[in-house]
Coordinates of C-alpha atoms in Angstrom, one line a residue:
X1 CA -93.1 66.0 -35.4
X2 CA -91.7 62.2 -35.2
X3 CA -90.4 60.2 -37.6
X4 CA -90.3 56.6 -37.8
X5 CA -87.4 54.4 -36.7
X6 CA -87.9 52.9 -40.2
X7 CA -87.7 56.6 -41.8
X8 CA -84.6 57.5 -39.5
X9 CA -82.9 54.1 -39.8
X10 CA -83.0 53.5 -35.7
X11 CA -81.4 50.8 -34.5
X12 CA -83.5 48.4 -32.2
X13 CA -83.5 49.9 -28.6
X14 CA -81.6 47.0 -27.2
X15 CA -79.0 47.2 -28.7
X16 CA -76.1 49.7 -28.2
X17 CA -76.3 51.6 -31.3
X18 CA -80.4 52.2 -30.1
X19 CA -79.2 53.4 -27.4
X20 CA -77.1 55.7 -28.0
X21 CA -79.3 57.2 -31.5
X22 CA -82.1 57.2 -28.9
X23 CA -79.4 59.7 -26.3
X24 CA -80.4 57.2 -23.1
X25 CA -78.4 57.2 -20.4
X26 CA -78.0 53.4 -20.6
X27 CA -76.6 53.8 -24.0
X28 CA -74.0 56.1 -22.5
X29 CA -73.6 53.9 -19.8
X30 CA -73.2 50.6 -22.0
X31 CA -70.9 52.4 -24.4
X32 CA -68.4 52.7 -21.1
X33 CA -68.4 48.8 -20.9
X34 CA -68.8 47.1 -24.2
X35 CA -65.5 46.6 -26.7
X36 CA -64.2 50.1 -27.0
X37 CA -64.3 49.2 -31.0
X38 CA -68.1 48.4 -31.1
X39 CA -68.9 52.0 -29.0
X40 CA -66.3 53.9 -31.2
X41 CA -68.0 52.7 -34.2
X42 CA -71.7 53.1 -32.8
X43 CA -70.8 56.6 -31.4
X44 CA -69.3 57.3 -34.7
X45 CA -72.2 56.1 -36.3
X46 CA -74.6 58.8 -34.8
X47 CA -72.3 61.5 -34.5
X48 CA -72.2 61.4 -38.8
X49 CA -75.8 60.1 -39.2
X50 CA -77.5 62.4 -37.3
X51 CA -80.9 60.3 -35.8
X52 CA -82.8 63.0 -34.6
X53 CA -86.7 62.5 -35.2
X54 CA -86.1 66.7 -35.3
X55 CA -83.1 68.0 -34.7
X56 CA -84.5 71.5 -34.3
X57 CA -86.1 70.0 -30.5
X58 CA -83.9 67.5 -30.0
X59 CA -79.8 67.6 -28.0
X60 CA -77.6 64.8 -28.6
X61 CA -74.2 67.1 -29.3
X62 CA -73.1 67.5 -26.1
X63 CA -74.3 63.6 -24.9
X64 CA -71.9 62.6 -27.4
X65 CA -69.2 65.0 -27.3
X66 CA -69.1 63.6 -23.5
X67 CA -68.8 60.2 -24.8
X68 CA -66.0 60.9 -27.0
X69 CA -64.0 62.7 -24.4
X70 CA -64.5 59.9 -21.8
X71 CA -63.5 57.0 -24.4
X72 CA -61.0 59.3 -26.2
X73 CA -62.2 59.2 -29.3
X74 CA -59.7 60.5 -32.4
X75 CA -61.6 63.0 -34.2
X76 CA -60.5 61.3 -37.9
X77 CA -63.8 60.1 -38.3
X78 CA -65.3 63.4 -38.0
X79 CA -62.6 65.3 -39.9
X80 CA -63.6 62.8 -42.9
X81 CA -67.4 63.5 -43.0
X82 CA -66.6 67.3 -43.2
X83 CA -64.4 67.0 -46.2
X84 CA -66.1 64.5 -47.9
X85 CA -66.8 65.4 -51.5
X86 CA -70.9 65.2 -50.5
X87 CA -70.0 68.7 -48.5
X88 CA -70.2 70.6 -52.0
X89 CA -73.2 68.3 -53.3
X90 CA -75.5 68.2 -49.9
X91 CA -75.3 72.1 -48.5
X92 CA -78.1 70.9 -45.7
X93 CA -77.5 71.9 -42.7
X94 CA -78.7 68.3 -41.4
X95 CA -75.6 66.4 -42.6
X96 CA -73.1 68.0 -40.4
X97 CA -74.3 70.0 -38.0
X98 CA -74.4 67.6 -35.3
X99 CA -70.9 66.9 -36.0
X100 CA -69.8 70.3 -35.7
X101 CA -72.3 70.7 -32.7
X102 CA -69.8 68.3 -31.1
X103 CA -66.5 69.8 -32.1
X104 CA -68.0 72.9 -30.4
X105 CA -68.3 71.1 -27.2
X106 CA -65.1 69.5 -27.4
X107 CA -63.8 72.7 -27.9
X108 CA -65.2 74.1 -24.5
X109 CA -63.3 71.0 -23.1
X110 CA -60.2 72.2 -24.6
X111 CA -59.7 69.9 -27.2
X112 CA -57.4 71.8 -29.7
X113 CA -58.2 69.6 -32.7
X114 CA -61.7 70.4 -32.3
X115 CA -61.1 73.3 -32.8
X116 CA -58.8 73.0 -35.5
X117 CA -61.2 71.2 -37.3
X118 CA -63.8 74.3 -36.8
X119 CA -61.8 76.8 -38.1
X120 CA -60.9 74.8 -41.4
X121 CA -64.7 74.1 -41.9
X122 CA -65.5 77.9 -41.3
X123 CA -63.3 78.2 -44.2
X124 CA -63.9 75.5 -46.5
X125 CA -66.9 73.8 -45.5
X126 CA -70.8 74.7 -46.8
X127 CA -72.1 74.4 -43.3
X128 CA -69.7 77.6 -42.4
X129 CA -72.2 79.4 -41.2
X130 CA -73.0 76.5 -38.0
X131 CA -69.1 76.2 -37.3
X132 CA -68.9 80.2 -37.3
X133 CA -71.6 79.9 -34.7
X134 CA -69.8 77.5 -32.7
X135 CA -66.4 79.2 -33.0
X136 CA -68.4 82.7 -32.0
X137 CA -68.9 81.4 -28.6
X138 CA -66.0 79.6 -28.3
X139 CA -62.9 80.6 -29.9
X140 CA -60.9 84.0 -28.5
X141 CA -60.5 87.2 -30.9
X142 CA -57.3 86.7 -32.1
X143 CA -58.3 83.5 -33.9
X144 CA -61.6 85.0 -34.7
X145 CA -59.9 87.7 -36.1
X146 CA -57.9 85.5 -38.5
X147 CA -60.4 84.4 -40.5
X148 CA -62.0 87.8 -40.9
X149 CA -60.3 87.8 -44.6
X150 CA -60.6 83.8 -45.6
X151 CA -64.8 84.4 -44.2
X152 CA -65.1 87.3 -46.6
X153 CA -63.4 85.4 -49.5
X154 CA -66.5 83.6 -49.9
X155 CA -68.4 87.2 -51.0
X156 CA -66.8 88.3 -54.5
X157 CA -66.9 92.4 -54.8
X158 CA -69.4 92.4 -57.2
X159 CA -73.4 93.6 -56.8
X160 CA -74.5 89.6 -56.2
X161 CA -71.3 89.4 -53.6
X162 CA -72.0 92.4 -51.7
X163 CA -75.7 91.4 -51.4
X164 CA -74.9 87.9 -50.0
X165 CA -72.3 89.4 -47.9
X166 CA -75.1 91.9 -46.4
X167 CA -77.4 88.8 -46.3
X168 CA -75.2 86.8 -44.6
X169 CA -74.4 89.7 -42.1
X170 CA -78.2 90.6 -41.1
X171 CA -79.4 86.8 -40.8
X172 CA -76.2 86.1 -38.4
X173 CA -77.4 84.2 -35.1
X174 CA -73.9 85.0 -33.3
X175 CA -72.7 89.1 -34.1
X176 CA -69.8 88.5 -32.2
X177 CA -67.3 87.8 -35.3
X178 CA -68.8 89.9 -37.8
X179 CA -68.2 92.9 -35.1
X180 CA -65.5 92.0 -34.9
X181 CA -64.0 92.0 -38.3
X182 CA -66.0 95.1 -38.3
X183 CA -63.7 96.8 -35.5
X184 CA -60.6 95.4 -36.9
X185 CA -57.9 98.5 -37.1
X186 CA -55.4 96.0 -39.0
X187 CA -57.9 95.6 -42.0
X188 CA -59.3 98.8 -43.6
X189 CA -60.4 98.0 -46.3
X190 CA -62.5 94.8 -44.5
X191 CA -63.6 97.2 -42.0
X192 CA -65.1 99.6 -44.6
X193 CA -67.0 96.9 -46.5
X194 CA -68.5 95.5 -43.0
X195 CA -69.3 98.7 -42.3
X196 CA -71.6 99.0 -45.6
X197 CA -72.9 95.7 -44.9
X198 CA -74.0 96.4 -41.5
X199 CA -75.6 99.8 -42.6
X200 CA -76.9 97.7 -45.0
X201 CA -78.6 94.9 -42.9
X202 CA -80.1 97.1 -40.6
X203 CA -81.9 99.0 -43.5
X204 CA -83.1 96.1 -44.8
X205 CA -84.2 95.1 -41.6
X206 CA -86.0 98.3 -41.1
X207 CA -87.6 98.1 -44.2
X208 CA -89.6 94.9 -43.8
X209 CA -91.0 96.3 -40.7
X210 CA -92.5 98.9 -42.8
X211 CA -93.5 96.8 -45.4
X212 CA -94.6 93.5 -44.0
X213 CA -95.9 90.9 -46.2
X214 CA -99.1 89.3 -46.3
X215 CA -102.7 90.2 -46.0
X216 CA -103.4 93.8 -44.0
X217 CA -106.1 94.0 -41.4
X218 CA -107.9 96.6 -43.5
X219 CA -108.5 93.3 -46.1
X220 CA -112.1 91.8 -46.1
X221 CA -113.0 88.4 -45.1
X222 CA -113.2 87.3 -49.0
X223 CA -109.7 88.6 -49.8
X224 CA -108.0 87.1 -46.5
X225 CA -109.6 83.3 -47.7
X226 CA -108.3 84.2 -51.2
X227 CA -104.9 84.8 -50.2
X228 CA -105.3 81.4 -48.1
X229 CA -106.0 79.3 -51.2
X230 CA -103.7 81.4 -53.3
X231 CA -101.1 79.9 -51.4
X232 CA -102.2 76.4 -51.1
X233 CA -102.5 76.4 -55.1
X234 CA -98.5 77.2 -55.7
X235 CA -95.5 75.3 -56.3
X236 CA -94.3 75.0 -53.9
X237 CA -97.2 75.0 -52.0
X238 CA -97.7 77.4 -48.9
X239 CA -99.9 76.6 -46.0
X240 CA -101.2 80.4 -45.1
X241 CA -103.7 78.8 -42.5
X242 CA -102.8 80.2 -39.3
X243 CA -101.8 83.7 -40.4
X244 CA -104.8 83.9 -42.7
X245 CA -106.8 83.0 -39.2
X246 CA -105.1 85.6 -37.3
X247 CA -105.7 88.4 -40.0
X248 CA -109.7 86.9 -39.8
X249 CA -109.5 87.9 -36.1
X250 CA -109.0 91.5 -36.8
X251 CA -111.2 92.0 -39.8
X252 CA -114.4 89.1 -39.1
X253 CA -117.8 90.5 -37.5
X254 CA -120.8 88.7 -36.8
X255 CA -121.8 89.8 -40.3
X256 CA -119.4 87.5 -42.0
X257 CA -120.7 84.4 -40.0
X258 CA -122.3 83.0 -43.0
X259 CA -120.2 83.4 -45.5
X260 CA -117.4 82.0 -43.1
X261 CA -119.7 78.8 -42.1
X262 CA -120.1 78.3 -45.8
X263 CA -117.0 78.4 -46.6
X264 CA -116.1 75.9 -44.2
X265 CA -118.6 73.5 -44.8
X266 CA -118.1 73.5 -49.1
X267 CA -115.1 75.9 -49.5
X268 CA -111.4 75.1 -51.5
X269 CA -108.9 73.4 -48.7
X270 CA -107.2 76.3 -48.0
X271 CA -109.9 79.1 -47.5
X272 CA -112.3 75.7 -45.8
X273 CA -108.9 75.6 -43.2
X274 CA -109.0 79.2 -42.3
X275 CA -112.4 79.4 -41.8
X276 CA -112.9 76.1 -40.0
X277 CA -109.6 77.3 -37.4
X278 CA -111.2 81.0 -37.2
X279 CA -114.6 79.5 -36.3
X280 CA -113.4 77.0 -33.2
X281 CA -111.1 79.5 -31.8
X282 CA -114.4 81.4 -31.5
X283 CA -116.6 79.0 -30.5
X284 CA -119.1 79.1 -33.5
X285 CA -122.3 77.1 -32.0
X286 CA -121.8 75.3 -35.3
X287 CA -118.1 75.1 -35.3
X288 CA -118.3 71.0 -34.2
X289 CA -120.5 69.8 -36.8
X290 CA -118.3 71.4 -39.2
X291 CA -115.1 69.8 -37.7
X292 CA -116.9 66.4 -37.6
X293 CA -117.6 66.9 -41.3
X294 CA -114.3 67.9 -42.4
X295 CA -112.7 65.2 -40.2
X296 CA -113.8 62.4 -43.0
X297 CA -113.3 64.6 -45.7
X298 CA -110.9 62.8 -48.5
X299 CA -108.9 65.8 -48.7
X300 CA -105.9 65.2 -46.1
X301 CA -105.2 68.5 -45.7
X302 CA -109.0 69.6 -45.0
X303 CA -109.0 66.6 -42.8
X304 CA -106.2 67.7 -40.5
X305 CA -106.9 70.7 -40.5
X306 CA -110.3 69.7 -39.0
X307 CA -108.4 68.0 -36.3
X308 CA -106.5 71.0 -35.5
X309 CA -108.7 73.6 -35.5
X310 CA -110.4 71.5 -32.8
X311 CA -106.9 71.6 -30.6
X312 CA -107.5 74.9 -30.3
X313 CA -110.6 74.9 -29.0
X314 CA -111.6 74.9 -24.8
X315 CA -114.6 75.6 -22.7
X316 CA -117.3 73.4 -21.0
X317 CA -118.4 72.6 -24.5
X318 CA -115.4 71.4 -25.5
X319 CA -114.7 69.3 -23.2
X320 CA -118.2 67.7 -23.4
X321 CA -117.4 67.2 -27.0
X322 CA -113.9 66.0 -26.3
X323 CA -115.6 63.2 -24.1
X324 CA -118.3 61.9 -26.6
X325 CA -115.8 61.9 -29.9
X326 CA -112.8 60.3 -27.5
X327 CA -114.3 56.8 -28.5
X328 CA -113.4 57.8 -32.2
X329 CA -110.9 55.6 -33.5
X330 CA -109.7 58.1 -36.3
X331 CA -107.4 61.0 -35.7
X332 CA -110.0 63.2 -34.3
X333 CA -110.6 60.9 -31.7
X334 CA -107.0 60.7 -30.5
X335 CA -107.3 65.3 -30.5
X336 CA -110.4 64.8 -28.3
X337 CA -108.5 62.3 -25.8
X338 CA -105.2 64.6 -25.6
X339 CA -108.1 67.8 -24.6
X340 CA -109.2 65.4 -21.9
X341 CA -105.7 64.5 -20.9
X342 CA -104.5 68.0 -21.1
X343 CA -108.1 70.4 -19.5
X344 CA -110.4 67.3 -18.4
X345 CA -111.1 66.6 -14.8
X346 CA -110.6 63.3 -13.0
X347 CA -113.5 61.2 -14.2
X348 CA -112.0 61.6 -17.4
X349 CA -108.8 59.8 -16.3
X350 CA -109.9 56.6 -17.4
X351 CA -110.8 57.9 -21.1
X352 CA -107.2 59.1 -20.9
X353 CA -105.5 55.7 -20.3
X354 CA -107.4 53.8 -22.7
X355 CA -106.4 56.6 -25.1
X356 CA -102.8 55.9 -24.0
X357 CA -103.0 52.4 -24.4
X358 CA -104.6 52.2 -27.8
X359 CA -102.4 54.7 -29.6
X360 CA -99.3 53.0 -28.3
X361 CA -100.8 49.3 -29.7
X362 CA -101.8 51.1 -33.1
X363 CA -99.4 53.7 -33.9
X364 CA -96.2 53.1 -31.9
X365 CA -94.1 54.4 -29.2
X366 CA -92.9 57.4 -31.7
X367 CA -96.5 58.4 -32.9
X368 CA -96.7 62.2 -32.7
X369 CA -99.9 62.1 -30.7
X370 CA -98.9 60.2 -28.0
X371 CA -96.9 63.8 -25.9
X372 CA -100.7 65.2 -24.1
X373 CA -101.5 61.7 -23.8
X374 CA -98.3 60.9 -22.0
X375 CA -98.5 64.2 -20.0
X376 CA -101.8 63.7 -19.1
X377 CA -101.1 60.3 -17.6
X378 CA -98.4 62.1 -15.3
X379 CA -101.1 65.0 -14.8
X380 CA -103.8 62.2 -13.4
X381 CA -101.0 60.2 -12.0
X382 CA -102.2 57.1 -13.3
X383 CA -100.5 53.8 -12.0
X384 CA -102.1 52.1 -14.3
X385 CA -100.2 53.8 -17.3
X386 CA -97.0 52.8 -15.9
X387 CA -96.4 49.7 -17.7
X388 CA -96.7 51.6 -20.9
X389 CA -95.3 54.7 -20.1
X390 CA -92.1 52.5 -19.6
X391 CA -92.4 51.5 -23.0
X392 CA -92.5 54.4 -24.6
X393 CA -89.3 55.3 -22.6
X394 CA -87.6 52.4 -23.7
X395 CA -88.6 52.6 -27.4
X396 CA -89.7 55.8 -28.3
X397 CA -86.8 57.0 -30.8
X398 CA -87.3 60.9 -29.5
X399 CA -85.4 61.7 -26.9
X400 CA -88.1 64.6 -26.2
X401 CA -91.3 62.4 -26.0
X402 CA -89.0 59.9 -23.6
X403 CA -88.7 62.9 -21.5
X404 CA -92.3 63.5 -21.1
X405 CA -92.6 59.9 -20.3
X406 CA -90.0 60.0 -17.7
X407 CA -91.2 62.8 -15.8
X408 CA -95.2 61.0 -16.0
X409 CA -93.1 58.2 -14.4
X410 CA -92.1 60.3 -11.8
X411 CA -95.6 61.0 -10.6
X412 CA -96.6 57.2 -11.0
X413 CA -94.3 54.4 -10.8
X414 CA -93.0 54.0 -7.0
X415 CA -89.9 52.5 -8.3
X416 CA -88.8 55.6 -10.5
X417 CA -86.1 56.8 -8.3
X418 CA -84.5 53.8 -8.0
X419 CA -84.9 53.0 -11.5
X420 CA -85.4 54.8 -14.5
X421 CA -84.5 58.2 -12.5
X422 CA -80.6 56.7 -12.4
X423 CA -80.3 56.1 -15.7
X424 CA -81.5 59.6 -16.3
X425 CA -79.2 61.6 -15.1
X426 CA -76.9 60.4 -18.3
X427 CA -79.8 61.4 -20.7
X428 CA -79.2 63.7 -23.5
X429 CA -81.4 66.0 -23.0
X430 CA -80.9 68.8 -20.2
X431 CA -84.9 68.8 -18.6
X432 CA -84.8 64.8 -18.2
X433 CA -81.4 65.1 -16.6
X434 CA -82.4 67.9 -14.4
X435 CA -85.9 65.5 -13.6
X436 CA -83.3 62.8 -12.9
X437 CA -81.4 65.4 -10.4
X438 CA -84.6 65.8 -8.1
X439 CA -86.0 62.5 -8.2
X440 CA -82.6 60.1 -8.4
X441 CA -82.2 57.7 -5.1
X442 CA -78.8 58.7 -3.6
X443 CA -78.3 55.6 -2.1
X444 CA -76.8 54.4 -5.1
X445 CA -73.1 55.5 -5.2
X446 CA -73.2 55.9 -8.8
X447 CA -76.1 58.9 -8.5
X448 CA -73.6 60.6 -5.9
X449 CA -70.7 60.5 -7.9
X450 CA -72.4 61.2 -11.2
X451 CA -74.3 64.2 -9.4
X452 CA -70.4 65.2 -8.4
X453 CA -69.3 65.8 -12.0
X454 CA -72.1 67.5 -13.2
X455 CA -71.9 70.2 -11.0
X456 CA -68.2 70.1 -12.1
X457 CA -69.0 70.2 -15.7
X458 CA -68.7 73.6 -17.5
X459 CA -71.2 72.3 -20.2
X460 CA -73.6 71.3 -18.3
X461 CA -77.1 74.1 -18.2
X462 CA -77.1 76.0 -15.1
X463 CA -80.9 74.9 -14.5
X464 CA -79.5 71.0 -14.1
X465 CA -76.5 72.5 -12.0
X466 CA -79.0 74.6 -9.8
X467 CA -81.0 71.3 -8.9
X468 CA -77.7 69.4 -8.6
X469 CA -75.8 71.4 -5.7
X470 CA -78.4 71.6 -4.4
X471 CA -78.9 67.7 -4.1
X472 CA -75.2 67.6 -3.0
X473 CA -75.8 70.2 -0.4
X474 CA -78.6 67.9 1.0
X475 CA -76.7 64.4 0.4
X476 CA -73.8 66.0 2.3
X477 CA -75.8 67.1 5.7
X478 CA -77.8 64.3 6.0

């Protein structure tokens, strides 16, 4: 789930740009008081160079679009990246769709430009279909309604145009303007083609319901492994795994025990997967002799899989399992610490922390295994784990993982409210800020008066808003 800081080009965490790529509060907080120049740049920086680990999981657009109201940032910089040349060559949704994530906040704050700006890409731009999705739940019909025509420019009336236009129709994430040009008694002719689009989207729609793809329950075991490794052995490749293991759970008996076990011990990577998951999340007496074998197998993908197909698993068992491999060193070893930190009981804490510790020393503040570990430190509410927990925080280049660390430091470092909890209520990300709400020390006049404007703030998520007032309400009687 996490990339490097080497893979995502992350600044150091120190510094100002790190701060802000990583969504801290203190980077929001810093940006306020160094040289506007250096936090226009830095801002500008992360706003066009998205450095999201994942940007599917992670919020920075509304962080930033904060940022840019509060320093009054000119949009120029923004306006450039979108009609840069690289918009025809790079169609990814990756390289702007944080930008026009921002413009769409902007736009709630009434910023014009922004908006301006989101039209024109709507138009022009390859990402269209992100700024039609911003200006969907943002911009009013009659502007909506304008670029009914210029929208469906982009579908030529032939066969191919008509079947991206009813493409583009079904796989909509906001309705709202495609109803609209729908319903619009101006435009006829538009109306009559959305019409046929729609009819046409809904059809298709209906159709794959009847005619799903994939194996069938009425399949035999042999067929459902087949169609595993038939996946794995195309280009691209397809990992069929987990609904190969689902289909298993309808059609498997006790019959096919064997020939499952065998496959899992000798089989081809893909149909060895599938059996291996379908035989943990069953709790096969064999099932961890066969994970502990696949575990050093050479094949990476039988070797993960291994690892995974032991996630799944729970019980007494597994836990007793969990507790003897936890001294493994390999990635196996790391999957049996985050069971104990996630179902174990309390004499397994310390198993837990040393887990913590060593994965932070060998893989980093932004390895992908370190979330259960993390959690589970906050779940045993070790004090020990604080001095760690505050480095992945600091360093950690997901702004998700840091919020799992925050709220462990909630439940064991005494200073949190007064610290780390402060800081958080400028985070990017909507659960750490609403953790940052509850826990945050009012004493400080700066929690007050930021707790003020985000109660104020039409962005901000009602959940965060909820917690807030309710603060205020408190701070207020008292």
């Amino acid at each position: 789930m996490f990339a490097s800081a080497i893979e995502t080009d992350i600044a150091p965490s120190w510094t100002l740009l790190g701060l802000l790529q990583r969504g801290r509060g203190d980077g929001w907080l810093h940006a306020l008081a160094a040289d506007r120049a250096e936090a226009v740049a830095a801002l500008e920086r992360c706003v066009l160079h998205d450095p999201r680990p994942d940007w599917r999981l992670e919020h920075r657009s509304l962080y930033y679009a904060r940022l840019y109201a509060e320093l009054g940032v000119p949009l120029d910089g923004i306006a450039a990246h979108l009609a840069h040349p690289e918009d025809a060559r790079r169609t990814d949704e990756e390289r702007t769709g944080l930008a026009l994530s921002v413009l769409g906040h902007l736009t709630s704050y009434g910023n014009r430009e922004a908006l301006a700006l989101l039209r024109a890409y709507a138009v022009r731009g390859s990402n269209w279909r992100w700024a039609l999705d911003e200006l969907a739940v943002r911009d009013d019909d009659v502007g909506l309604r304008a670029l009914g025509p210029e929208i469906l420019a982009r579908f030529p009336q032939t066969e191919e145009g008509e079947a991206a236009l009813t493409a583009a129709v079904r796989d909509s994430f906001e309705r709202r303007p495609w109803q609209l040009w729908a319903d619009d008694p101006q435009r006829p002719r538009q109306r009559a083609r959305l019409a046929r689009a729609l009819e046409a989207g809904a059809f298709d729609r209906w159709r794959r319901q009847l005619r799903p793809s994939g194996p069938q329950p009425a399949w035999s075991v042999r067929a459902v492994l087949d169609w595993a490794q038939e996946g794995w052995e195309r280009t691209p490749r397809q990992w069929r795994v987990s609904a190969a293991a689902r289909c298993l759970g309808a059609v498997a008996g006790l019959e096919d025990r064997p020939e499952l076990r065998a496959t899992a011990a000798q089989g081809p990577p893909a149909a060895r997967a599938t059996a291996l998951r379908h035989l943990a999340e069953r709790g096969d007496p064999e099932a961890f002799a066969l994970i502990a074998a696949a575990a050093t197998d050479a094949d990476r993908d039988v070797a993960r899989a291994a690892v995974t197909a032991f996630s799944r698993m729970s019980g007494p068992a597994a836990l007793a399992q969990a507790r003897h491999w936890a001294r493994r060193p390999d990635d196996l070893g790391v999957c049996a610490a985050a069971l104990l930190a996630s179902r174990g009981e309390p004499k397994d804490a310390p198993t837990v922390l040393a887990a913590l510790r060593s994965t932070v020393h060998s893989r980093g503040p932004n390895a992908r295994e370190l979330r259960p570990l993390v959690d589970g430190a906050g779940r045993f509410a070790l004090s020990g784990a604080v001095p760690v927990l505050r480095r992945v925080y600091r360093e950690t280049a997901s702004s998700e993982l840091r919020g799992h660390a925050a709220a462990a430091l909630a439940r064991t470092d005494p200073g949190f409210s007064h610290g780390l909890a402060v800081e958080c209520l400028w985070d990017c990300e909507e659960d750490t800020r609403e953790l940052a709400a509850r826990h945050a020390a009012t004493g400080d006049h700066r929690v007050v008066e930021r707790l003020r404007r985000l109660a104020s703030d039409p962005a901000e998520q009602a959940g965060v808003q909820t917690v807030v007032r309710g603060r205020l309400a408190g701070h207020a009687g008292s």
